[in-house]
Amino acid sequence: MAIIQPFKGLRPLPNLAAQVAAKPYDVLSAAEAKEAAHGNPYSYYHVSKSEIDLPENIDSHSQAVYDKAAENLRAMIAAGTLVQDAIPCYYIYKLVMDGRSQTGLVAASSVADYNAGIIKKHEFTRPDKELDRINHIKATQAQTGNVFLAYNDVPEVNSLIDRWTAQHTPAYEFTAEDNIQHTVWVVDDANVVNEITRLFQVKVPCTYIADGHHRAASAGLVQKEYAAKGSLAADAPVNYFLTTIFPASQLAIMDYNRVVKDLNGHTPAGFLSLLQYDFDVFEVGHTPKKPNALHEFGMYLGGRWYHLIAREGTYTTDPIGVLDVTILSNNVLDKLLGIKDQRTDKRIDFVGGIRGLGELVKRVDSGEMQVAFALYPVTIQQLFDIADSGNVMPPKSTWFEPKLRDGLITHLIG
């Protein structure tokens, strides 16, 4: 069963929350973060993307960047911008985007659960990205990035959260520059805190990583390193990591699309011809083609959109084989374009659905890329099925929106 515990969150003063809040470190470039933080000394990008405060040619993985993150975090604490709660608390985090809301529980989840598979994964991680987060955690002595978890709905948990939010005033409530509403409540009643912990222990057999595989893996590796140096108390903060846990019924997954730099030696006409062995191919002109169902794809090539429908025999019915990301990987990316490992091949890039199909057109029309593929989103049930089966999805299969903001709640480990 799922082991969670409350913690003494490091949080901004209420009047500074909107200025502190920052998008996750891995959804924007250093240049974008620098622009977003311009003129705002309170921005958490000074911690999560600290390269913005160093020379532009700095290696973002250099020790100087991690040291700067630690320096900036200490400065925000010293200035009173961020204050640690005096007692362990849970937190409730509600996001509203385009009229759709989702409300999660911010908690410290057990590294032991992660190691034991009670916190289930659906993606492989990359060692270089793990090392980046490991170095950031060790330098700052903090988990600054949230791991987004999901679980099958438990009515008792949902009811408890609903009651608390109805009866208590939020600590923070603001609308960010992208029109996403963020509301946070602090759960500081010992009886309620204990009941939340108990409900997860008896009602939640497992949780699933929706977003944040590298943050979770790095927390586990840091804990392992600390444990190797000597015995750790069972409740040591490093034995847990920062998570926000959402009921599955409230979640929606967006498409995660692909762009490829070249056609692996094929001409556009030849590539179209080869596609017809595995897909029904229809030219639809200049209007972007968004897939309307599983096993349908949009493709942008040579200034025109095409509608692809996978033929029977190009996929299986097992949890991995039925995925559109698998169909595209096996029958196009590998078979025709020679992309064997999407995690390491520099010829492919991934575009989150929040950027829209116009971003695919832009990347191809600029000459940077030659072909783009738009996919139908994975469902939350497909994600659960794959994680339950012990399998992993192809890289970059899911894009969740809205994104949790960094800086609103930080988990200190030292």
Coordinates of C-alpha atoms in Angstrom, one line a residue:
M1 CA 0.0 0.0 0.0
A2 CA 1.1 3.6 -0.6
I3 CA 3.2 5.2 2.1
I4 CA 3.0 9.0 2.3
Q5 CA 3.8 11.4 5.0
P6 CA 3.3 15.2 5.7
F7 CA 6.4 17.5 5.7
K8 CA 7.5 21.0 6.6
G9 CA 7.0 22.7 3.3
L10 CA 9.2 25.6 2.2
R11 CA 6.7 28.1 0.8
P12 CA 6.5 31.7 -0.4
L13 CA 4.8 34.5 1.5
P14 CA 1.2 34.7 0.3
N15 CA 1.6 38.1 -1.5
L16 CA 4.6 36.7 -3.4
A17 CA 3.3 33.3 -4.5
A18 CA 2.3 34.4 -8.0
Q19 CA 5.8 36.0 -8.6
V20 CA 7.6 33.0 -7.2
A21 CA 5.7 30.3 -9.1
A22 CA 7.6 28.9 -12.1
K23 CA 6.9 26.3 -14.7
P24 CA 8.8 23.0 -14.4
Y25 CA 12.5 23.3 -15.2
D26 CA 12.2 20.9 -18.2
V27 CA 9.4 22.5 -20.2
L28 CA 11.2 25.6 -21.3
S29 CA 14.7 26.6 -22.4
A30 CA 17.1 28.8 -20.4
A31 CA 16.4 31.7 -22.8
E32 CA 12.7 31.3 -22.2
A33 CA 13.2 31.1 -18.4
K34 CA 15.5 34.2 -18.5
E35 CA 12.8 36.1 -20.3
A36 CA 10.1 34.9 -17.9
A37 CA 12.1 35.9 -14.9
H38 CA 13.2 39.3 -16.2
G39 CA 12.8 42.0 -13.6
N40 CA 11.4 39.5 -11.1
P41 CA 13.9 38.7 -8.3
Y42 CA 11.3 36.4 -6.6
S43 CA 11.0 34.0 -9.6
Y44 CA 11.8 30.4 -8.7
Y45 CA 13.6 30.1 -12.1
H46 CA 16.6 31.6 -10.2
V47 CA 16.6 28.2 -8.4
S48 CA 15.3 25.8 -10.9
K49 CA 17.0 27.3 -14.0
S50 CA 19.9 29.1 -12.2
E51 CA 21.9 29.3 -15.4
I52 CA 19.8 32.4 -16.2
D53 CA 22.0 34.3 -13.6
L54 CA 25.3 33.2 -15.2
P55 CA 27.0 34.0 -18.5
E56 CA 25.1 32.8 -21.5
N57 CA 27.8 30.3 -22.7
I58 CA 27.8 28.5 -19.3
D59 CA 27.3 24.7 -19.5
S60 CA 23.9 24.2 -17.9
H61 CA 25.2 21.0 -16.2
S62 CA 28.3 22.6 -14.7
Q63 CA 28.8 22.7 -11.0
A64 CA 28.7 26.5 -11.1
V65 CA 25.0 26.2 -12.1
Y66 CA 24.1 23.9 -9.2
D67 CA 26.1 26.1 -6.8
K68 CA 24.2 29.2 -8.1
A69 CA 20.9 27.4 -7.5
A70 CA 21.9 26.7 -3.9
E71 CA 23.0 30.3 -3.4
N72 CA 19.8 31.7 -4.8
L73 CA 17.6 29.4 -2.7
R74 CA 19.5 30.3 0.5
A75 CA 19.1 34.0 -0.4
M76 CA 15.4 33.6 -0.9
I77 CA 15.1 31.9 2.5
A78 CA 17.3 34.6 4.2
A79 CA 15.2 37.4 2.7
G80 CA 12.0 35.8 4.0
T81 CA 10.6 35.2 0.5
L82 CA 10.4 31.5 1.3
V83 CA 9.5 30.3 4.8
Q84 CA 9.4 26.8 6.1
D85 CA 6.2 25.6 8.0
A86 CA 6.8 24.9 11.7
I87 CA 4.9 21.5 11.6
P88 CA 4.5 18.8 9.0
C89 CA 1.6 19.4 6.8
Y90 CA -0.1 18.1 3.7
Y91 CA -1.1 20.5 1.0
I92 CA -4.0 20.5 -1.5
Y93 CA -3.2 21.9 -4.9
K94 CA -6.1 22.8 -7.4
L95 CA -5.4 23.8 -11.0
V96 CA -8.0 25.0 -13.4
M97 CA -7.3 25.2 -17.2
D98 CA -10.0 26.0 -19.8
G99 CA -12.7 25.4 -17.3
R100 CA -11.4 21.9 -16.3
S101 CA -10.2 21.5 -12.8
Q102 CA -8.0 18.9 -11.0
T103 CA -7.2 18.8 -7.3
G104 CA -4.3 16.8 -5.9
L105 CA -2.7 16.1 -2.6
V106 CA 0.9 17.4 -2.1
A107 CA 2.7 14.8 0.0
A108 CA 6.1 13.3 0.6
S109 CA 6.0 9.9 -1.0
S110 CA 8.3 7.0 0.0
V111 CA 11.5 6.3 -1.9
A112 CA 11.1 2.7 -0.6
D113 CA 7.7 2.5 -2.4
Y114 CA 9.4 3.7 -5.6
N115 CA 12.1 1.1 -5.3
A116 CA 9.6 -1.6 -4.6
G117 CA 7.4 -0.8 -7.5
I118 CA 4.4 0.5 -5.4
I119 CA 5.0 3.8 -7.2
K120 CA 4.7 2.5 -10.8
K121 CA 6.7 3.8 -13.8
H122 CA 5.8 3.8 -17.5
E123 CA 9.0 5.3 -19.0
F124 CA 12.7 4.7 -19.0
T125 CA 15.0 7.4 -17.7
R126 CA 18.2 8.8 -19.1
P127 CA 21.3 8.7 -17.0
D128 CA 22.4 12.2 -18.0
K129 CA 19.0 13.7 -17.0
E130 CA 19.1 11.7 -13.7
L131 CA 22.6 13.1 -13.0
D132 CA 21.4 16.6 -13.6
R133 CA 18.7 16.4 -11.0
I134 CA 20.9 14.5 -8.6
N135 CA 23.5 17.3 -8.7
H136 CA 20.7 19.9 -8.2
I137 CA 19.2 18.1 -5.2
K138 CA 22.6 17.6 -3.6
A139 CA 23.7 21.2 -4.1
T140 CA 20.4 22.8 -2.9
Q141 CA 19.6 20.1 -0.3
A142 CA 16.1 20.3 -1.6
Q143 CA 13.7 18.7 -4.0
T144 CA 12.5 21.7 -6.0
G145 CA 10.6 19.9 -8.7
N146 CA 7.3 18.1 -8.1
V147 CA 6.6 14.5 -9.2
F148 CA 3.1 14.2 -10.6
L149 CA 1.4 11.0 -9.4
A150 CA -2.0 9.5 -10.2
Y151 CA -4.1 6.9 -8.4
N152 CA -7.4 5.2 -8.9
D153 CA -10.1 7.3 -7.2
V154 CA -10.8 6.6 -3.5
P155 CA -14.1 8.2 -2.5
E156 CA -13.0 8.7 1.1
V157 CA -10.0 10.6 0.0
N158 CA -11.9 12.7 -2.5
S159 CA -14.5 13.5 0.1
L160 CA -12.0 14.6 2.7
I161 CA -10.2 16.9 0.3
D162 CA -13.6 18.4 -0.8
R163 CA -14.5 19.1 2.8
W164 CA -11.2 20.7 3.6
T165 CA -11.3 23.0 0.6
A166 CA -14.9 24.0 1.2
Q167 CA -14.3 24.9 4.9
H168 CA -10.9 26.6 4.8
T169 CA -9.3 29.6 3.1
P170 CA -6.6 29.0 0.6
A171 CA -3.0 30.0 1.4
Y172 CA -2.6 30.9 -2.3
E173 CA -5.0 31.7 -5.1
F174 CA -3.9 33.3 -8.4
T175 CA -4.1 33.1 -12.1
A176 CA -0.8 32.8 -13.9
E177 CA 0.2 34.5 -17.1
D178 CA -1.0 31.5 -19.2
N179 CA -4.5 31.8 -17.6
I180 CA -4.2 28.7 -15.5
Q181 CA -5.6 29.1 -12.0
H182 CA -3.6 27.9 -9.0
T183 CA -5.1 27.4 -5.6
V184 CA -3.2 25.9 -2.6
W185 CA -4.6 25.0 0.9
V186 CA -2.5 24.0 3.9
V187 CA -3.7 20.9 5.8
D188 CA -2.3 21.5 9.3
D189 CA -4.9 19.8 11.5
A190 CA -3.2 16.7 13.1
N191 CA -6.3 14.6 13.1
V192 CA -6.9 15.2 9.4
V193 CA -3.2 14.7 8.6
N194 CA -3.3 11.4 10.3
E195 CA -6.5 10.3 8.5
I196 CA -5.0 11.1 5.1
T197 CA -1.9 9.1 5.9
R198 CA -4.1 6.2 7.1
L199 CA -6.4 6.3 4.1
F200 CA -3.5 6.0 1.7
Q201 CA -2.1 3.1 3.7
V202 CA -5.3 1.1 3.6
K203 CA -7.1 2.3 0.4
V204 CA -4.4 3.1 -2.2
P205 CA -2.5 0.0 -3.3
C206 CA -0.2 1.9 -5.6
T207 CA 0.3 5.2 -7.4
Y208 CA 1.5 5.9 -10.9
I209 CA 4.1 8.4 -12.2
A210 CA 2.3 10.6 -14.7
D211 CA 5.1 13.1 -15.1
G212 CA 8.5 13.4 -13.4
H213 CA 10.2 10.1 -14.0
H214 CA 13.7 11.7 -13.8
R215 CA 12.8 13.7 -10.7
A216 CA 11.6 10.5 -9.0
A217 CA 14.6 8.4 -10.1
S218 CA 17.1 11.1 -9.0
A219 CA 15.5 11.3 -5.5
G220 CA 15.9 7.5 -5.2
L221 CA 19.5 7.7 -6.2
V222 CA 20.3 10.5 -3.8
Q223 CA 18.6 8.5 -1.0
K224 CA 20.7 5.5 -1.9
E225 CA 23.9 7.6 -1.7
Y226 CA 23.0 9.0 1.6
A227 CA 22.1 5.6 3.0
A228 CA 25.5 4.2 1.9
K229 CA 27.2 6.8 4.1
G230 CA 25.5 5.6 7.3
S231 CA 22.2 4.7 8.9
L232 CA 19.3 7.0 8.2
A233 CA 16.3 7.5 10.6
A234 CA 13.1 6.0 9.1
D235 CA 11.6 9.5 8.9
A236 CA 14.6 11.2 7.4
P237 CA 13.4 13.7 4.7
V238 CA 15.7 12.1 2.1
N239 CA 13.8 8.9 2.4
Y240 CA 10.8 10.7 0.8
F241 CA 10.3 12.9 -2.3
L242 CA 8.0 15.7 -3.3
T243 CA 4.9 14.5 -5.1
T244 CA 1.4 15.8 -5.9
I245 CA -1.1 12.9 -6.2
F246 CA -4.2 13.3 -8.3
P247 CA -7.3 11.0 -8.7
A248 CA -7.4 9.5 -12.2
S249 CA -10.9 10.7 -13.0
Q250 CA -9.7 14.3 -13.0
L251 CA -6.8 13.9 -15.4
A252 CA -6.5 14.4 -19.1
I253 CA -3.5 13.5 -21.3
M254 CA -2.6 15.7 -24.3
D255 CA -0.9 14.5 -27.5
Y256 CA 2.9 14.3 -27.7
N257 CA 4.1 14.8 -31.2
R258 CA 7.2 14.1 -33.2
V259 CA 9.4 16.0 -35.7
V260 CA 12.3 14.5 -37.6
K261 CA 15.2 16.2 -39.3
D262 CA 15.4 14.1 -42.5
L263 CA 13.8 11.3 -44.5
N264 CA 16.7 8.9 -44.1
G265 CA 17.7 9.2 -47.8
H266 CA 14.1 8.9 -49.2
T267 CA 12.6 11.5 -51.4
P268 CA 9.2 12.9 -50.2
A269 CA 7.4 11.0 -53.0
G270 CA 9.3 7.8 -52.2
F271 CA 8.6 8.2 -48.5
L272 CA 4.8 8.6 -49.2
S273 CA 4.9 5.6 -51.4
L274 CA 6.5 3.4 -48.7
L275 CA 4.0 4.6 -46.1
Q276 CA 1.2 3.1 -48.1
Y277 CA 2.4 -0.4 -47.2
D278 CA 1.2 0.0 -43.6
F279 CA -1.2 3.0 -43.7
D280 CA -4.0 4.4 -45.7
V281 CA -2.7 7.8 -46.7
F282 CA -4.9 10.7 -47.7
E283 CA -3.7 14.2 -48.6
V284 CA -5.7 16.9 -46.8
G285 CA -3.9 20.1 -48.0
H286 CA -2.8 23.0 -45.9
T287 CA -5.2 22.6 -43.0
P288 CA -3.6 21.0 -40.0
K289 CA -4.8 17.5 -39.4
K290 CA -5.4 16.5 -35.8
P291 CA -6.1 12.8 -35.3
N292 CA -9.7 12.1 -34.1
A293 CA -9.3 8.5 -33.0
L294 CA -6.7 5.8 -32.0
H295 CA -4.6 4.5 -34.9
E296 CA -5.0 7.8 -36.8
F297 CA -2.1 10.2 -37.4
G298 CA -1.5 13.6 -38.9
M299 CA 1.6 14.1 -41.0
Y300 CA 3.1 17.4 -42.3
L301 CA 5.5 17.0 -45.2
G302 CA 6.5 19.4 -48.0
G303 CA 4.1 22.1 -46.9
R304 CA 1.1 19.8 -46.9
W305 CA -0.9 17.7 -44.4
Y306 CA -1.7 14.1 -44.7
H307 CA -4.1 11.8 -42.8
L308 CA -2.7 8.3 -42.0
I309 CA -4.7 5.4 -40.8
A310 CA -2.8 2.3 -39.6
R311 CA -3.9 -0.9 -41.2
E312 CA -4.7 -4.1 -39.3
G313 CA -1.5 -6.1 -38.9
T314 CA 0.6 -3.0 -38.1
Y315 CA -0.2 -3.3 -34.3
T316 CA -1.1 -5.9 -31.7
T317 CA -3.6 -5.7 -28.9
D318 CA -1.2 -6.0 -25.9
P319 CA -0.9 -2.8 -23.8
I320 CA 2.3 -1.7 -25.6
G321 CA 1.6 -2.8 -29.1
V322 CA -1.8 -1.1 -29.3
L323 CA -0.3 2.3 -28.6
D324 CA -0.1 4.8 -31.4
V325 CA 3.4 5.8 -30.3
T326 CA 4.4 2.2 -30.8
I327 CA 2.7 1.9 -34.2
L328 CA 4.6 5.1 -35.3
S329 CA 7.8 3.9 -33.8
N330 CA 7.8 0.4 -35.4
N331 CA 6.3 1.2 -38.8
V332 CA 7.7 4.7 -39.5
L333 CA 10.5 5.9 -37.2
D334 CA 12.4 2.6 -37.1
K335 CA 11.3 0.9 -40.3
L336 CA 11.5 3.8 -42.7
L337 CA 13.5 6.6 -41.0
G338 CA 16.1 4.4 -39.2
I339 CA 15.5 5.9 -35.7
K340 CA 16.2 2.9 -33.4
D341 CA 16.4 4.7 -30.0
Q342 CA 14.2 7.8 -29.7
R343 CA 15.9 8.6 -26.3
T344 CA 19.3 9.1 -27.9
D345 CA 18.8 9.8 -31.6
K346 CA 19.5 13.5 -32.3
R347 CA 17.4 13.4 -35.5
I348 CA 14.1 13.3 -33.7
D349 CA 12.5 15.9 -31.3
F350 CA 9.3 15.9 -29.4
V351 CA 6.6 18.6 -29.2
G352 CA 4.0 18.7 -26.5
G353 CA 0.5 19.1 -27.6
I354 CA 0.1 22.3 -25.6
R355 CA 2.1 24.1 -28.3
G356 CA -0.5 23.1 -30.9
L357 CA 0.0 21.8 -34.5
G358 CA 1.2 25.2 -35.6
E359 CA 4.5 24.4 -33.8
L360 CA 4.9 21.4 -36.1
V361 CA 4.4 23.5 -39.2
K362 CA 6.8 26.1 -37.9
R363 CA 9.6 23.5 -37.2
V364 CA 9.2 22.0 -40.7
D365 CA 8.7 25.2 -42.7
S366 CA 11.8 26.7 -41.0
G367 CA 13.9 23.9 -42.6
E368 CA 15.0 22.7 -39.2
M369 CA 12.9 19.5 -39.6
Q370 CA 11.6 17.7 -42.7
V371 CA 8.5 15.9 -41.4
A372 CA 6.2 16.1 -38.5
F373 CA 3.7 13.6 -37.0
A374 CA 0.7 14.4 -34.9
L375 CA -0.6 11.6 -32.6
Y376 CA -3.8 10.9 -30.8
P377 CA -3.4 11.1 -27.0
V378 CA -2.7 8.1 -24.8
T379 CA -5.5 7.5 -22.3
I380 CA -4.9 7.4 -18.5
Q381 CA -6.2 3.8 -18.5
Q382 CA -3.6 2.9 -21.1
L383 CA -0.9 4.4 -18.9
F384 CA -2.2 2.4 -15.9
D385 CA -2.4 -0.8 -17.9
I386 CA 1.2 -0.5 -19.1
A387 CA 2.5 0.3 -15.7
D388 CA 0.6 -2.6 -14.2
S389 CA 2.0 -5.0 -16.8
G390 CA 5.6 -3.9 -15.9
N391 CA 6.2 -2.5 -19.3
V392 CA 7.3 0.9 -20.4
M393 CA 6.0 3.2 -23.1
P394 CA 8.2 4.6 -25.9
P395 CA 9.9 7.9 -24.9
K396 CA 7.7 11.0 -24.7
S397 CA 4.4 9.2 -24.9
T398 CA 2.3 11.5 -22.6
W399 CA 1.9 15.2 -22.1
F400 CA -0.1 16.3 -19.1
E401 CA -1.6 19.7 -18.7
P402 CA -1.9 21.8 -16.7
K403 CA 1.6 21.7 -15.2
L404 CA 2.3 22.1 -11.5
R405 CA 4.2 25.2 -10.6
D406 CA 7.6 24.9 -9.0
G407 CA 8.4 27.1 -6.0
L408 CA 5.0 27.0 -4.3
I409 CA 6.0 24.1 -2.1
T410 CA 9.6 22.8 -1.8
H411 CA 10.7 19.7 0.1
L412 CA 14.0 20.2 2.0
I413 CA 16.2 17.2 2.7
G414 CA 18.9 18.8 4.7

